[in-house]
Every structure is written in C-alpha cells, then in structure tokens.
C-alpha angles and dihedrals in degrees: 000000000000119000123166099247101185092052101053097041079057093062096026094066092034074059098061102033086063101096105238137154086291096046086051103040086047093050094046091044090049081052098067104035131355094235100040088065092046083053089058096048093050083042095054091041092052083055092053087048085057086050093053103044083050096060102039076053090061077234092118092056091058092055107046093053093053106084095197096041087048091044083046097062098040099057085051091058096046098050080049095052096043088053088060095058101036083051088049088051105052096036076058093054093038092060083042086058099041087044092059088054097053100257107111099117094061088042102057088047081057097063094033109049114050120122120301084232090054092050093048094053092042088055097041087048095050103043095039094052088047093056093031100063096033096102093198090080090066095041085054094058084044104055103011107045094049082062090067102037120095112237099220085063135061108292081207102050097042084040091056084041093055091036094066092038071059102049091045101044074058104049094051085053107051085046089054087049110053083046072074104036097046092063086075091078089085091055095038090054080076110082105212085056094047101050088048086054103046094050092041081055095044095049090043088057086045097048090045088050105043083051092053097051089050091061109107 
C-alpha cells in the first residue's frame, strides 16, 4: 500500500487549523472545565470515526448523493448547532439576570461544581453530535482521501489507514488545544468577561448554523 503521506498530513492539519463547529465547541468546552474540553475532542473524534467507517463502508456515497439524505443531515447539524448557541445566550442572560440580584456567587458554584462524569457526557455529546451531522466531514472522506489511495491496493483498506492518521493527528491536537483553552478559566472567573463570552459564543454557533443551514 503506497499513500502519499506528506501530502495528505499537509492538508490534514490545514484541515483542522481552520476554526469550524469542532475547533469552537471544543474551546468553549476547555473553557469551563479541562476535561470537559478533552471530552469533546475524543467526542468529535469518535464522529469523524463514524465518517470514516461510513465511507470505507461505501455508506457515505449513498448519502451524499442523495439531495434530500445530505440536506437531511445538514439541516440536523445546523438546528444543533443553532440549540447550542441559543442555550449559551440565554444561560448568559440568565447569570446577567442572577448577578443583578445579588446571587452570583451561588450561581457561579452552580456552574462550576456538577459531577466530573456529567461534565464528561455533556462534553462527548456535544462535541460527537457536532462532528457527526456536519456533513462536510464526510464529504471530506469522499473527495479529499481518493485522492490519497493508491489505486493497485484495497480503497477500503488505505481509506480506514488514512482515516485513524486522521483521528490521531486530531486528537493530539484538541488536546493541544484545550492545554490553551483551558488557560481562559482564570479570565472567565470574572463575570463581566464571562457573560461577554458566553453570549459572543452563542451568537458564533448561531451564526455557523444558521450558514449551514443557507447553503443551498
């Protein structure tokens, strides 16, 4: 099996430096708690495994050719994505609303101090729906990865290979990234800042859904 290896690392990680739905929901999940962003990495990688079992299964193909299965999808991912930012608003407001009647403190306790395992589904889910109906990622196994399979071997086979060089490029680099990300807990302990964050994420999901959901 031969696969040009530099080629596709170069697009693969151009890929993932480019910010999208996964590079925000894990930032915003790295925000609140360390291992809640590390949740939604391993959660958004175990969407793009999906992708990628789909299309060494020939199932992608079926789908994207399918207008009203792809449009399906889409739609799906943008109402989802759309529900994390309308839920990001209004908690803003909420704490807005707490802060103005002298409960911030419980408040904050509140956010901050649920169970490690609820944090940790809430960050898998998050992060796994959010990879998982962004049809792009398929799309992305379908035009991008042939590219990269030599035709004299198994297109399956050198698809599945590529697909987990895939999935642990991005998992090193999630994880790379929440180390970051997770450095704004210290600004977000501020309320002011945090209620400007939580609404300029909000309105960031709302803004990608509602795009994807405008492309015809």
């Amino acid at each position: 099996m031969t696969v040009d290896l530099v080629g596709f690392l170069g697009v693969v990680l151009v890929a993932y430096v480019v910010p999208g739905p996964d590079f925000l929901v894990v930032v915003r999940s790295a925000a609140e708690d360390p291992s809640k962003g590390r949740a939604a990495a391993l959660g958004a990688q175990t969407g793009l495994c999906v992708h990628m079992l789909a299309a060494a299964a020939g199932l992608s193909v079926i789908a994207t050719r399918s207008p009203l299965v792809y449009d399906g999808i889409r739609l799906m991912g943008a109402a989802y994505l759309v529900y994390l930012g309308v839920r990001a608003v209004l908690a803003a407001r909420r704490a807005a609303r707490e802060r103005r009647n002298a409960n911030e403190a419980a408040s904050h306790a509140a956010q901050e101090g649920g169970p490690a395992r609820g944090r940790f589904r809430s960050g898998f889910t998050q992060g796994f729906l959010t990879n998982l109906l962004n049809p792009k990622a398929a799309l992305f196994f379908l035009s991008v990865l042939p590219q990269f399979v030599d035709g004299d071997g198994s297109p399956a086979r050198q698809i599945f290979f590529l697909g987990m060089l895939d999935v642990v490029i991005g998992v090193a680099y999630w994880f790379a990234l929440v180390v970051v990300s997770a450095r704004l807990r210290a600004l977000l302990a501020r309320p002011r800042i945090r209620h400007r964050w939580e609404l300029t994420t909000g309105w960031l999901f709302i803004a990608i859904g509602v795009s994807v959901a405008a492309v015809a």
